[in-house]
Tab-separated table of C-alpha atoms and ligand atoms in Angstrom:
chain	number	residue	atom	x	y	z
A	1	MET	CA	40.163	-122.438	-3.038
A	2	LYS	CA	39.116	-122.529	0.611
A	3	ILE	CA	36.360	-120.082	1.390
A	4	GLU	CA	33.898	-119.933	4.266
A	5	LEU	CA	30.386	-119.150	3.104
A	6	PRO	CA	27.513	-118.296	5.442
A	7	LYS	CA	25.231	-121.223	6.173
A	8	SER	CA	22.247	-119.769	4.324
A	9	VAL	CA	24.384	-119.233	1.209
A	10	GLN	CA	25.718	-122.773	1.297
A	11	GLU	CA	22.153	-124.045	1.746
A	12	ILE	CA	21.020	-122.370	-1.457
A	13	LEU	CA	23.969	-123.834	-3.357
A	14	ASP	CA	23.165	-127.277	-1.966
A	15	LYS	CA	19.437	-127.140	-2.714
A	16	PHE	CA	19.927	-126.213	-6.372
A	17	ASP	CA	22.701	-128.716	-6.727
A	18	LYS	CA	20.497	-131.491	-5.359
A	19	ALA	CA	17.675	-130.456	-7.684
A	20	GLY	CA	20.061	-130.831	-10.616
A	21	TYR	CA	20.496	-127.160	-11.583
A	22	GLU	CA	23.635	-125.141	-12.103
A	23	ILE	CA	24.012	-122.451	-9.449
A	24	TYR	CA	26.706	-119.839	-8.852
A	25	VAL	CA	27.475	-117.003	-6.456
A	26	VAL	CA	28.035	-114.040	-8.699
A	27	GLY	CA	28.710	-110.276	-8.890
A	28	GLY	CA	29.751	-108.025	-6.030
A	29	ALA	CA	29.842	-110.840	-3.456
A	30	VAL	CA	32.547	-112.692	-5.414
A	31	ARG	CA	34.555	-109.508	-5.782
A	32	ASP	CA	34.276	-108.775	-2.057
A	33	LEU	CA	35.182	-112.358	-1.086
A	34	LEU	CA	38.321	-112.234	-3.233
A	35	MET	CA	39.258	-108.938	-1.606
A	36	GLY	CA	38.795	-110.463	1.820
A	37	LYS	CA	35.878	-108.175	2.621
A	38	ILE	CA	32.768	-109.091	4.499
A	39	THR	CA	29.700	-108.940	2.314
A	40	ASN	CA	26.035	-109.327	3.128
A	41	ASP	CA	24.772	-108.771	-0.379
A	42	TRP	CA	24.580	-112.187	-2.026
A	43	ASP	CA	23.565	-112.662	-5.645
A	44	PHE	CA	23.169	-116.034	-7.315
A	45	THR	CA	22.651	-117.002	-10.907
A	46	THR	CA	21.242	-120.286	-12.161
A	47	ASN	CA	19.977	-122.052	-15.261
A	48	ALA	CA	16.657	-122.690	-13.480
A	49	THR	CA	13.794	-120.487	-14.698
A	50	PRO	CA	11.979	-118.279	-12.152
A	51	GLU	CA	9.205	-120.895	-11.814
A	52	GLU	CA	11.769	-123.611	-11.239
A	53	ILE	CA	13.660	-121.435	-8.719
A	54	LEU	CA	10.447	-121.064	-6.714
A	55	LYS	CA	10.074	-124.823	-6.581
A	56	VAL	CA	13.558	-125.148	-5.106
A	57	VAL	CA	13.096	-122.286	-2.617
A	58	PRO	CA	9.341	-122.257	-2.006
A	59	GLY	CA	9.512	-119.319	0.426
A	60	GLY	CA	10.970	-117.025	-2.233
A	61	LEU	CA	9.368	-113.869	-3.537
A	62	TYR	CA	9.176	-113.229	-7.265
A	63	ASN	CA	7.967	-109.825	-8.211
A	64	ASN	CA	9.930	-108.236	-10.994
A	65	GLU	CA	10.454	-108.541	-14.692
A	66	PHE	CA	14.135	-109.405	-14.364
A	67	GLY	CA	13.647	-112.962	-13.258
A	68	THR	CA	14.959	-112.397	-9.739
A	69	VAL	CA	13.661	-114.395	-6.805
A	70	PHE	CA	14.306	-112.959	-3.355
A	71	THR	CA	14.777	-115.241	-0.378
A	72	PRO	CA	15.256	-114.119	3.217
A	73	ASN	CA	18.822	-113.823	4.477
A	74	PRO	CA	18.910	-115.065	8.070
A	75	ASP	CA	22.577	-114.094	8.558
A	76	GLU	CA	22.850	-110.815	10.444
A	77	SER	CA	21.274	-108.615	7.737
A	78	ASP	CA	17.836	-108.185	6.235
A	79	LYS	CA	19.234	-107.914	2.744
A	80	PRO	CA	17.564	-110.801	0.933
A	81	HIS	CA	19.502	-113.230	-1.205
A	82	GLU	CA	18.782	-112.642	-4.882
A	83	ILE	CA	18.597	-115.604	-7.223
A	84	THR	CA	18.360	-114.749	-10.903
A	85	THR	CA	18.031	-116.907	-13.983
A	86	PHE	CA	21.005	-116.550	-16.396
A	87	ARG	CA	20.264	-113.518	-18.470
A	88	SER	CA	21.347	-112.215	-21.785
A	89	GLU	CA	19.962	-108.946	-22.949
A	90	GLU	CA	19.246	-107.669	-26.383
A	91	GLY	CA	19.005	-104.149	-27.661
A	92	TYR	CA	19.200	-101.005	-25.562
A	93	GLU	CA	17.361	-98.231	-27.391
A	94	ASP	CA	17.201	-95.592	-24.685
A	95	PHE	CA	20.657	-95.912	-23.056
A	96	ARG	CA	19.181	-97.590	-20.007
A	97	HIS	CA	16.612	-100.338	-20.447
A	98	PRO	CA	17.275	-103.461	-22.405
A	99	THR	CA	14.424	-103.751	-24.884
A	100	LYS	CA	14.277	-107.460	-24.432
A	101	ILE	CA	15.509	-109.757	-21.703
A	102	VAL	CA	16.282	-113.238	-22.801
A	103	TRP	CA	17.010	-116.064	-20.400
A	104	GLY	CA	20.509	-117.221	-21.148
A	105	LYS	CA	21.382	-120.850	-21.480
A	106	LYS	CA	24.922	-120.513	-20.210
A	107	LEU	CA	26.748	-118.842	-17.367
A	108	GLY	CA	29.010	-117.226	-19.967
A	109	ASP	CA	26.064	-115.254	-21.440
A	110	ASP	CA	25.203	-113.971	-18.008
A	111	LEU	CA	28.741	-112.918	-17.109
A	112	SER	CA	29.335	-111.125	-20.387
A	113	ARG	CA	26.367	-108.796	-19.880
A	114	ARG	CA	27.743	-107.610	-16.519
A	115	ASP	CA	29.349	-104.202	-16.247
A	116	PHE	CA	32.961	-104.572	-15.058
A	117	THR	CA	35.470	-107.396	-15.023
A	118	VAL	CA	35.644	-107.331	-11.217
A	119	ASN	CA	31.864	-107.825	-11.140
A	120	ALA	CA	31.788	-110.536	-13.790
A	121	MET	CA	33.117	-113.511	-11.872
A	122	ALA	CA	31.301	-116.496	-10.390
A	123	PHE	CA	31.939	-119.082	-7.713
A	124	GLN	CA	30.840	-122.651	-8.169
A	125	SER	CA	30.809	-125.015	-5.296
A	126	GLU	CA	32.198	-128.480	-5.934
A	127	ARG	CA	31.143	-131.235	-3.670
A	128	VAL	CA	33.452	-133.972	-2.592
A	129	LYS	CA	31.458	-136.821	-1.218
A	130	GLU	CA	33.083	-138.867	1.461
A	131	SER	CA	31.605	-141.817	3.249
A	132	LYS	CA	32.532	-141.923	6.824
A	133	SER	CA	31.298	-144.496	9.206
A	134	VAL	CA	30.403	-143.052	12.542
A	135	SER	CA	29.548	-146.320	14.207
A	136	LYS	CA	29.352	-149.843	13.009
A	137	LYS	CA	25.618	-149.653	12.471
A	138	THR	CA	25.085	-146.249	10.811
A	139	SER	CA	27.028	-144.530	8.119
A	140	THR	CA	26.559	-140.901	7.206
A	141	LEU	CA	27.414	-138.946	4.164
A	142	THR	CA	29.451	-135.833	4.847
A	143	LEU	CA	29.540	-133.119	2.228
A	144	SER	CA	32.610	-130.970	2.170
A	145	SER	CA	32.885	-128.227	-0.364
A	146	SER	CA	35.572	-126.418	-2.238
A	147	TYR	CA	35.005	-123.746	-4.798
A	148	THR	CA	36.008	-122.974	-8.333
A	149	LEU	CA	36.314	-119.426	-9.595
A	150	ILE	CA	34.964	-118.729	-13.062
A	151	ASP	CA	36.662	-115.620	-14.354
A	152	PRO	CA	36.419	-115.259	-18.137
A	153	PHE	CA	37.409	-111.558	-18.223
A	154	ASN	CA	40.381	-111.650	-15.837
A	155	GLY	CA	38.602	-109.851	-13.042
A	156	GLN	CA	40.943	-111.316	-10.480
A	157	LYS	CA	43.913	-109.728	-12.214
A	158	ASP	CA	42.100	-106.382	-12.272
A	159	ILE	CA	41.430	-106.676	-8.559
A	160	GLU	CA	45.164	-107.133	-8.054
A	161	SER	CA	45.926	-104.094	-10.200
A	162	LYS	CA	43.055	-102.177	-8.586
A	163	LEU	CA	41.358	-101.369	-11.864
A	164	ILE	CA	37.756	-100.959	-12.953
A	165	ARG	CA	37.586	-102.184	-16.546
A	166	ALA	CA	34.456	-102.564	-18.645
A	167	VAL	CA	33.549	-106.035	-19.866
A	168	GLY	CA	33.881	-105.889	-23.655
A	169	ASP	CA	33.942	-102.629	-25.590
A	170	PRO	CA	33.510	-99.774	-23.062
A	171	ASP	CA	32.046	-97.368	-25.587
A	172	MET	CA	29.338	-99.874	-26.477
A	173	ARG	CA	28.652	-100.818	-22.897
A	174	PHE	CA	28.113	-97.185	-21.812
A	175	ASN	CA	25.878	-96.601	-24.800
A	176	GLU	CA	23.794	-99.589	-23.743
A	177	ASP	CA	23.430	-98.318	-20.198
A	178	ALA	CA	24.769	-94.898	-19.275
A	179	LEU	CA	24.395	-95.456	-15.526
A	180	ARG	CA	27.392	-97.775	-15.744
A	181	MET	CA	29.585	-94.654	-16.029
A	182	MET	CA	28.486	-93.485	-12.578
A	183	ARG	CA	28.815	-97.035	-11.257
A	184	ALA	CA	32.434	-97.115	-12.504
A	185	VAL	CA	33.306	-93.932	-10.622
A	186	ARG	CA	31.369	-94.953	-7.511
A	187	ILE	CA	32.758	-98.503	-7.320
A	188	ALA	CA	36.296	-97.182	-7.940
A	189	ALA	CA	35.822	-94.731	-5.054
A	190	GLU	CA	34.426	-97.411	-2.761
A	191	LEU	CA	37.249	-99.852	-3.477
A	192	GLY	CA	40.058	-97.309	-3.805
A	193	PHE	CA	40.598	-98.369	-7.446
A	194	LEU	CA	41.374	-96.419	-10.603
A	195	ILE	CA	39.459	-96.693	-13.850
A	196	GLU	CA	41.325	-98.436	-16.670
A	197	GLU	CA	42.374	-96.046	-19.425
A	198	ASN	CA	40.110	-97.111	-22.290
A	199	THR	CA	37.151	-97.388	-19.934
A	200	PHE	CA	37.891	-93.906	-18.590
A	201	GLU	CA	38.226	-92.442	-22.092
A	202	ALA	CA	34.861	-93.938	-23.001
A	203	ILE	CA	33.275	-92.285	-19.957
A	204	LYS	CA	34.724	-88.907	-20.948
A	205	LYS	CA	33.347	-89.362	-24.425
A	206	ASN	CA	29.876	-90.458	-23.343
A	207	ALA	CA	29.400	-88.429	-20.135
A	208	PRO	CA	26.450	-86.379	-21.515
A	209	LEU	CA	24.459	-89.616	-21.919
A	210	ILE	CA	24.072	-89.690	-18.117
A	211	ASN	CA	21.270	-87.144	-18.578
A	212	LYS	CA	19.121	-89.895	-20.075
A	213	ILE	CA	19.115	-91.800	-16.797
A	214	ALA	CA	16.404	-91.411	-14.153
A	215	LYS	CA	17.587	-88.871	-11.597
A	216	GLU	CA	16.728	-91.172	-8.679
A	217	ARG	CA	19.261	-93.678	-9.895
A	218	VAL	CA	21.940	-91.061	-10.498
A	219	LYS	CA	21.313	-89.681	-7.020
A	220	GLU	CA	21.707	-93.123	-5.486
A	221	GLU	CA	25.130	-93.535	-7.103
A	222	LEU	CA	26.183	-89.991	-6.182
A	223	PHE	CA	25.187	-90.533	-2.553
A	224	LYS	CA	27.199	-93.764	-2.449
A	225	LEU	CA	30.169	-91.917	-3.982
A	226	ILE	CA	29.955	-89.177	-1.346
A	227	ALA	CA	29.574	-91.776	1.415
A	228	SER	CA	32.649	-93.724	0.247
A	229	PRO	CA	35.782	-93.867	2.429
A	230	ASN	CA	37.777	-91.516	0.188
A	231	PRO	CA	35.228	-89.130	-1.269
A	232	TYR	CA	37.935	-86.600	-2.189
A	233	ASP	CA	39.598	-89.051	-4.589
A	234	GLY	CA	36.154	-90.078	-5.775
A	235	MET	CA	35.284	-86.457	-6.523
A	236	LEU	CA	38.466	-85.948	-8.551
A	237	LEU	CA	37.542	-89.002	-10.602
A	238	PHE	CA	33.973	-87.713	-10.915
A	239	ARG	CA	35.253	-84.353	-12.122
A	240	ASN	CA	37.920	-85.666	-14.495
A	241	SER	CA	35.466	-88.091	-16.053
A	242	GLY	CA	33.277	-85.181	-17.161
A	243	LEU	CA	30.348	-86.479	-15.114
A	244	MET	CA	30.476	-83.587	-12.625
A	245	GLN	CA	29.859	-81.135	-15.460
A	246	GLU	CA	26.709	-83.085	-16.357
A	247	ILE	CA	25.354	-83.868	-12.895
A	248	LEU	CA	26.567	-80.944	-10.746
A	249	PRO	CA	27.504	-78.178	-13.223
A	250	GLU	CA	27.245	-75.557	-10.445
A	251	LEU	CA	30.101	-77.304	-8.623
A	252	GLU	CA	32.223	-77.517	-11.767
A	253	LYS	CA	31.871	-73.703	-12.095
A	254	CYS	CA	33.561	-73.228	-8.698
A	255	PHE	CA	36.918	-74.443	-9.984
A	256	GLY	CA	39.264	-71.611	-10.848
A	257	VAL	CA	37.276	-69.051	-8.833
A	258	GLU	CA	40.047	-67.423	-6.793
A	259	GLN	CA	39.465	-66.317	-3.232
A	260	LYS	CA	42.923	-65.132	-2.226
A	261	SER	CA	42.832	-61.619	-0.795
A	262	PRO	CA	45.587	-59.442	0.627
A	263	GLY	CA	45.786	-60.180	4.332
A	264	ARG	CA	43.475	-63.196	4.187
A	265	HIS	CA	44.692	-66.704	4.010
A	266	HIS	CA	42.452	-68.539	1.558
A	267	ILE	CA	44.814	-70.930	-0.123
A	268	TYR	CA	42.491	-72.684	-2.559
A	269	ASP	CA	40.087	-71.713	-5.304
A	270	VAL	CA	36.414	-72.294	-4.390
A	271	GLY	CA	36.083	-75.698	-6.086
A	272	THR	CA	39.248	-77.114	-4.541
A	273	HIS	CA	38.212	-75.729	-1.154
A	274	LEU	CA	34.854	-77.535	-1.416
A	275	LEU	CA	36.515	-80.855	-2.273
A	276	MET	CA	38.994	-80.371	0.571
A	277	ALA	CA	36.146	-79.589	2.972
A	278	LEU	CA	34.447	-82.855	1.990
A	279	LYS	CA	37.751	-84.641	2.551
A	280	PHE	CA	37.857	-83.370	6.137
A	281	CYS	CA	34.158	-83.816	6.935
A	282	LYS	CA	33.922	-86.166	9.887
A	283	SER	CA	30.181	-86.764	9.740
A	284	ASP	CA	28.969	-90.169	8.534
A	285	ASP	CA	25.735	-88.636	7.365
A	286	THR	CA	25.638	-88.438	3.556
A	287	VAL	CA	23.421	-85.341	3.494
A	288	THR	CA	25.887	-83.520	5.771
A	289	ARG	CA	28.793	-84.588	3.584
A	290	PHE	CA	26.928	-83.408	0.496
A	291	ALA	CA	26.111	-80.061	2.167
A	292	THR	CA	29.804	-79.712	3.060
A	293	LEU	CA	30.690	-80.352	-0.576
A	294	ILE	CA	28.463	-77.557	-1.861
A	295	HIS	CA	28.274	-75.093	1.052
A	296	ASP	CA	29.993	-72.293	-0.917
A	297	ILE	CA	28.499	-73.151	-4.296
A	298	GLY	CA	27.020	-69.629	-4.616
A	299	LYS	CA	30.450	-67.994	-4.539
A	300	PRO	CA	31.029	-67.779	-8.306
A	301	GLN	CA	27.824	-65.727	-8.659
A	302	THR	CA	28.678	-63.353	-5.802
A	303	TYR	CA	32.350	-62.824	-6.607
A	304	ARG	CA	33.475	-59.176	-6.411
A	305	LYS	CA	37.024	-57.840	-6.584
A	306	LEU	CA	37.390	-54.474	-4.860
A	307	GLU	CA	39.900	-51.819	-5.960
A	308	ASN	CA	42.317	-52.723	-3.189
A	309	GLY	CA	42.376	-56.295	-4.478
A	310	THR	CA	40.106	-57.714	-1.794
A	311	ILE	CA	37.747	-60.417	-3.042
A	312	THR	CA	34.296	-60.598	-1.480
A	313	PHE	CA	31.380	-63.003	-1.818
A	314	TYR	CA	28.695	-60.923	-0.204
A	315	ASN	CA	25.532	-62.905	0.607
A	316	HIS	CA	26.971	-66.083	-0.865
A	317	GLU	CA	25.167	-68.297	1.659
A	318	MET	CA	21.791	-67.109	0.356
A	319	VAL	CA	22.776	-67.830	-3.239
A	320	SER	CA	24.274	-71.158	-2.158
A	321	THR	CA	20.980	-72.008	-0.467
A	322	LYS	CA	19.049	-71.304	-3.664
A	323	ILE	CA	21.385	-73.522	-5.661
A	324	ALA	CA	21.191	-76.222	-2.965
A	325	GLU	CA	17.415	-76.176	-3.314
A	326	SER	CA	17.558	-76.663	-7.037
A	327	ILE	CA	20.104	-79.481	-6.693
A	328	ALA	CA	17.894	-81.219	-4.106
A	329	ASP	CA	14.854	-80.916	-6.382
A	330	ARG	CA	16.700	-81.956	-9.486
A	331	LEU	CA	18.170	-85.043	-7.809
A	332	ARG	CA	14.883	-85.942	-6.134
A	333	PHE	CA	16.016	-85.709	-2.512
A	334	SER	CA	13.392	-86.844	-0.022
A	335	LYS	CA	11.736	-84.030	1.919
A	336	LYS	CA	13.703	-84.913	5.032
A	337	GLU	CA	17.004	-84.916	3.141
A	338	LYS	CA	16.216	-81.641	1.433
A	339	ASP	CA	15.211	-79.866	4.655
A	340	LYS	CA	18.443	-80.790	6.393
A	341	PHE	CA	20.578	-80.021	3.331
A	342	ILE	CA	19.086	-76.529	3.093
A	343	VAL	CA	19.429	-75.799	6.822
A	344	LEU	CA	23.119	-76.751	6.800
A	345	VAL	CA	23.929	-74.601	3.771
A	346	ARG	CA	21.750	-71.666	4.855
A	347	TRP	CA	23.243	-71.303	8.335
A	348	HIS	CA	26.845	-72.414	7.796
A	349	GLN	CA	28.111	-68.861	8.342
A	350	PHE	CA	26.794	-68.660	11.919
A	351	THR	CA	28.770	-66.199	14.011
A	352	VAL	CA	31.213	-67.476	16.589
A	353	ASP	CA	32.066	-64.561	18.809
A	354	GLU	CA	32.944	-64.267	22.479
A	355	HIS	CA	30.688	-61.212	22.822
A	356	GLN	CA	27.573	-63.059	21.678
A	357	THR	CA	24.618	-62.968	24.030
A	358	ASP	CA	22.940	-66.155	25.214
A	359	SER	CA	19.917	-65.296	23.149
A	360	ALA	CA	22.057	-64.982	19.993
A	361	ILE	CA	23.345	-68.474	20.675
A	362	ARG	CA	19.822	-69.737	21.232
A	363	ARG	CA	18.859	-68.230	17.875
A	364	VAL	CA	21.594	-70.275	16.158
A	365	LEU	CA	20.239	-73.359	17.878
A	366	ARG	CA	16.716	-72.558	16.785
A	367	ASN	CA	17.712	-71.929	13.155
A	368	VAL	CA	19.887	-75.003	12.857
A	369	GLY	CA	17.823	-77.252	15.103
A	370	LEU	CA	19.287	-79.145	18.025
A	371	GLU	CA	19.118	-82.387	16.033
A	372	ASN	CA	21.387	-80.910	13.321
A	373	MET	CA	23.850	-79.090	15.533
A	374	ASP	CA	26.539	-81.795	15.603
A	375	ASP	CA	26.452	-82.042	11.831
A	376	MET	CA	26.513	-78.240	11.514
A	377	LEU	CA	29.671	-78.188	13.640
A	378	ALA	CA	31.145	-81.022	11.549
A	379	LEU	CA	30.570	-78.889	8.445
A	380	ARG	CA	32.132	-75.866	10.126
A	381	VAL	CA	35.237	-77.774	11.196
A	382	ALA	CA	35.519	-79.277	7.702
A	383	ASP	CA	35.203	-75.778	6.251
A	384	ARG	CA	38.091	-74.584	8.416
A	385	LEU	CA	40.327	-77.579	7.682
A	386	GLY	CA	39.450	-77.468	3.993
A	387	GLY	CA	40.572	-73.834	3.913
A	388	GLY	CA	43.945	-74.566	5.424
A	389	ALA	CA	43.027	-73.350	8.918
A	390	ARG	CA	43.550	-75.259	12.127
A	391	GLU	CA	40.811	-77.675	13.155
A	392	THR	CA	39.412	-75.326	15.742
A	393	SER	CA	39.971	-71.975	17.407
A	394	TRP	CA	39.460	-70.853	20.969
A	395	ARG	CA	36.397	-68.951	19.741
A	396	LEU	CA	34.845	-72.065	18.244
A	397	GLU	CA	35.639	-74.049	21.394
A	398	GLU	CA	34.066	-71.369	23.542
A	399	PHE	CA	31.026	-71.304	21.269
A	400	LYS	CA	30.623	-75.071	21.639
A	401	ALA	CA	30.892	-74.810	25.420
A	402	ARG	CA	28.256	-72.091	25.453
A	403	LEU	CA	25.974	-74.161	23.211
A	404	VAL	CA	26.008	-76.806	25.906
A	405	GLU	CA	25.566	-74.210	28.613
A	406	VAL	CA	22.523	-72.456	27.151
A	407	GLN	CA	20.908	-75.855	26.728
A	408	LYS	CA	21.643	-76.869	30.292
A	409	GLN	CA	19.963	-73.836	31.724
A	410	PRO	CA	17.504	-73.116	29.007
A	411	PHE	CA	15.200	-70.991	31.110
A	412	SER	CA	14.443	-68.779	33.962
A	413	ILE	CA	10.985	-68.449	35.499
A	414	LYS	CA	10.174	-66.219	32.507
A	415	ASP	CA	10.489	-69.236	30.203
A	416	LEU	CA	7.824	-71.270	32.005
A	417	LYS	CA	4.888	-71.956	29.760
A	418	ILE	CA	2.555	-70.248	32.262
A	419	ASN	CA	2.898	-66.881	33.944
A	420	GLY	CA	1.607	-65.036	37.015
A	421	ASN	CA	-1.631	-64.094	35.275
A	422	ASP	CA	-2.408	-67.734	34.551
A	423	VAL	CA	-1.773	-68.643	38.176
A	424	MET	CA	-3.980	-65.805	39.448
A	425	LYS	CA	-6.728	-66.741	37.028
A	426	GLU	CA	-6.648	-70.436	37.882
A	427	LEU	CA	-6.528	-69.910	41.632
A	428	LYS	CA	-8.492	-66.659	41.735
A	429	LEU	CA	-5.633	-65.014	43.588
A	430	LYS	CA	-4.763	-61.344	43.935
A	431	PRO	CA	-1.266	-60.198	42.981
A	432	GLY	CA	1.178	-60.806	45.803
A	433	PRO	CA	4.131	-62.901	46.955
A	434	GLY	CA	1.979	-66.099	46.893
A	435	VAL	CA	1.919	-66.020	43.088
A	436	GLY	CA	5.682	-65.730	42.843
A	437	LYS	CA	6.083	-68.607	45.310
A	438	ILE	CA	3.905	-70.884	43.208
A	439	LEU	CA	5.817	-69.997	40.037
A	440	SER	CA	9.171	-70.664	41.650
A	441	ASP	CA	7.904	-74.033	42.977
A	442	LEU	CA	6.843	-74.955	39.466
A	443	PHE	CA	10.151	-73.763	38.059
A	444	GLU	CA	12.019	-75.937	40.509
A	445	LYS	CA	9.983	-78.996	39.530
A	446	VAL	CA	10.620	-78.379	35.818
A	447	VAL	CA	14.357	-77.901	36.356
A	448	ASN	CA	14.433	-81.139	38.346
A	449	LYS	CA	12.535	-82.821	35.529
A	450	GLU	CA	9.690	-83.824	37.858
A	451	ILE	CA	7.184	-82.265	35.475
A	452	GLU	CA	7.230	-81.083	31.902
A	453	ASN	CA	7.199	-77.483	30.833
A	454	ASN	CA	3.916	-77.401	28.974
A	455	LYS	CA	0.841	-75.384	29.737
A	456	SER	CA	-1.663	-78.147	30.508
A	457	THR	CA	0.751	-80.002	32.816
A	458	LEU	CA	1.587	-76.809	34.668
A	459	ILE	CA	-2.067	-75.826	35.130
A	460	LYS	CA	-2.862	-79.292	36.421
A	461	LYS	CA	-0.050	-78.918	38.928
A	462	VAL	CA	-1.337	-75.479	39.983
A	463	LYS	CA	-4.735	-77.043	40.724
A	464	GLU	CA	-3.086	-79.757	42.788
A	465	ILE	CA	-1.291	-77.114	44.802
A	466	GLU	CA	-4.667	-75.425	45.378
A	467	LYS	CA	-6.174	-78.704	46.643
A	468	LEU	CA	-3.238	-79.286	48.982
A	469	SER	CA	-3.606	-75.859	50.528
A	470	GLU	CA	-7.353	-76.305	51.133
B	501	ATP	P1	27.289	-103.064	-4.344
B	501	ATP	O1	26.275	-104.068	-3.886
B	501	ATP	O2	28.445	-102.869	-3.451
B	501	ATP	O3	26.678	-101.795	-4.793
B	501	ATP	P2	27.487	-104.724	-6.625
B	501	ATP	O4	28.589	-104.912	-7.618
B	501	ATP	O5	26.998	-105.920	-5.884
B	501	ATP	O6	27.998	-103.624	-5.648
B	501	ATP	P3	24.784	-104.344	-7.451
B	501	ATP	O7	24.128	-103.081	-7.865
B	501	ATP	O8	24.342	-105.026	-6.215
B	501	ATP	O9	26.323	-103.994	-7.360
B	501	ATP	O10	24.717	-105.323	-8.678
B	501	ATP	C1	25.032	-106.697	-8.588
B	501	ATP	C2	25.757	-107.145	-9.855
B	501	ATP	O11	24.919	-106.950	-10.998
B	501	ATP	C3	27.041	-106.371	-10.175
B	501	ATP	O12	28.141	-106.897	-9.501
B	501	ATP	C4	27.127	-106.502	-11.662
B	501	ATP	O13	27.680	-107.778	-12.006
B	501	ATP	C5	25.691	-106.501	-12.114
B	501	ATP	N1	25.206	-105.161	-12.504
B	501	ATP	C6	24.604	-104.249	-11.717
B	501	ATP	N2	24.270	-103.155	-12.382
B	501	ATP	C7	24.658	-103.375	-13.671
B	501	ATP	C8	24.565	-102.616	-14.876
B	501	ATP	N3	24.033	-101.401	-14.880
B	501	ATP	N4	25.066	-103.179	-15.995
B	501	ATP	C9	25.600	-104.419	-15.980
B	501	ATP	N5	25.712	-105.173	-14.900
B	501	ATP	C10	25.260	-104.666	-13.741
B	502	MG	MG1	25.428	-105.845	-4.663
């Protein structure tokens, strides 16, 4: 097999080889290479112990209990290379941590403890030594490499059939480590694969075990799932596996909640609408995508059917905001993530109306925050598309144009951070046209970006004007 490896990867293979150890590229990198994808996440496994690894790569960092040594990756990413001694694990008593890690003697032990067949392959580099004389006097030794794939669980075949299949008995493997269930769904979503039938059945059976896993780790997988190229398909898998019911029960409740009303064109139930909105969300920001996925999550609680058949969800954005807060806390969002998540859900119903005043538009900007406005609009467009509406409307387009406009001319003289009284006080002036002249000079300078609109800068400028006129 002819494969180009980055220089730093080949160097590691060569160093261990020279030192007389077995060394393999393993895990996700092998999977990605076979799929023709670029990877910058390189894992190696070796029969050298951590102490021995450090002798071969003296610059490495060894700081965990798993026997992994990290070495810098000089190729275009800061993700370090990870070199780990063959492992075999024994006993998982709490569905997540092996009670004992044992260094394996063989590559086979290491591969069989890995989660899925597509992740349980290894590459070994085979050197062919050729002597080549460059000149009559010197001869050099050129190393050229080819690679052998070690694939005891038929991972390559599963890549071809686009299947995520557990290594060994899926039921046992998910009982050992329940996070693997989320990894199956997430990796399937990232690769556009399906989950093999027995593996999928085992997830359905064991889904409640996910509650034993640290929320930080579940969140990490869920974020990756939402960030994947086809999050809609990923969400269907997430739901059908039973994991949504465990991790986001409030979202599961939205399915089957009808919102069709006479005269209104809501074509989907709330849950389907939310998944469709995520499908159409054009933001790359995971928090925005997540907010899009749950923006109407308070609808089941606010559902009312009036006598004329009209369905209303009065105040649903407030209830959605409350639920969003509890999701963010439960899944251990960072403060920054939580703040943005809440803002997007809280204000997603902002009014778009041609009769709005400038100050109403400024209020929207203030509530949402200029830095979040593009993502807020992405959510709004996704909401429309996910409800079967056209991407935009003339009202939304006009609103966007006015957003730009009110920012371009954000103030009149009234918005200066000092007023006539300040000028009179600073310069000991009496009321009169002189005061107005000074203010309009300042205004001009602020508009032209010569000075900033803050009180101390403006007062300094006023004093300069005084000096000039002396
Ligand atoms: P990606 O880096 O795209 O998330 P990956 O497959 O490389 O995918 P990592 O989390 O980097 O995933 O893990 C590296 C390898 O370690 C995996 O390919 C798999 O072989 C193994 N692995 C990771 N987590 C587990 C687990 N919970 N149980 C068993 N093996 C695992
Ligand atoms: Mg990886």
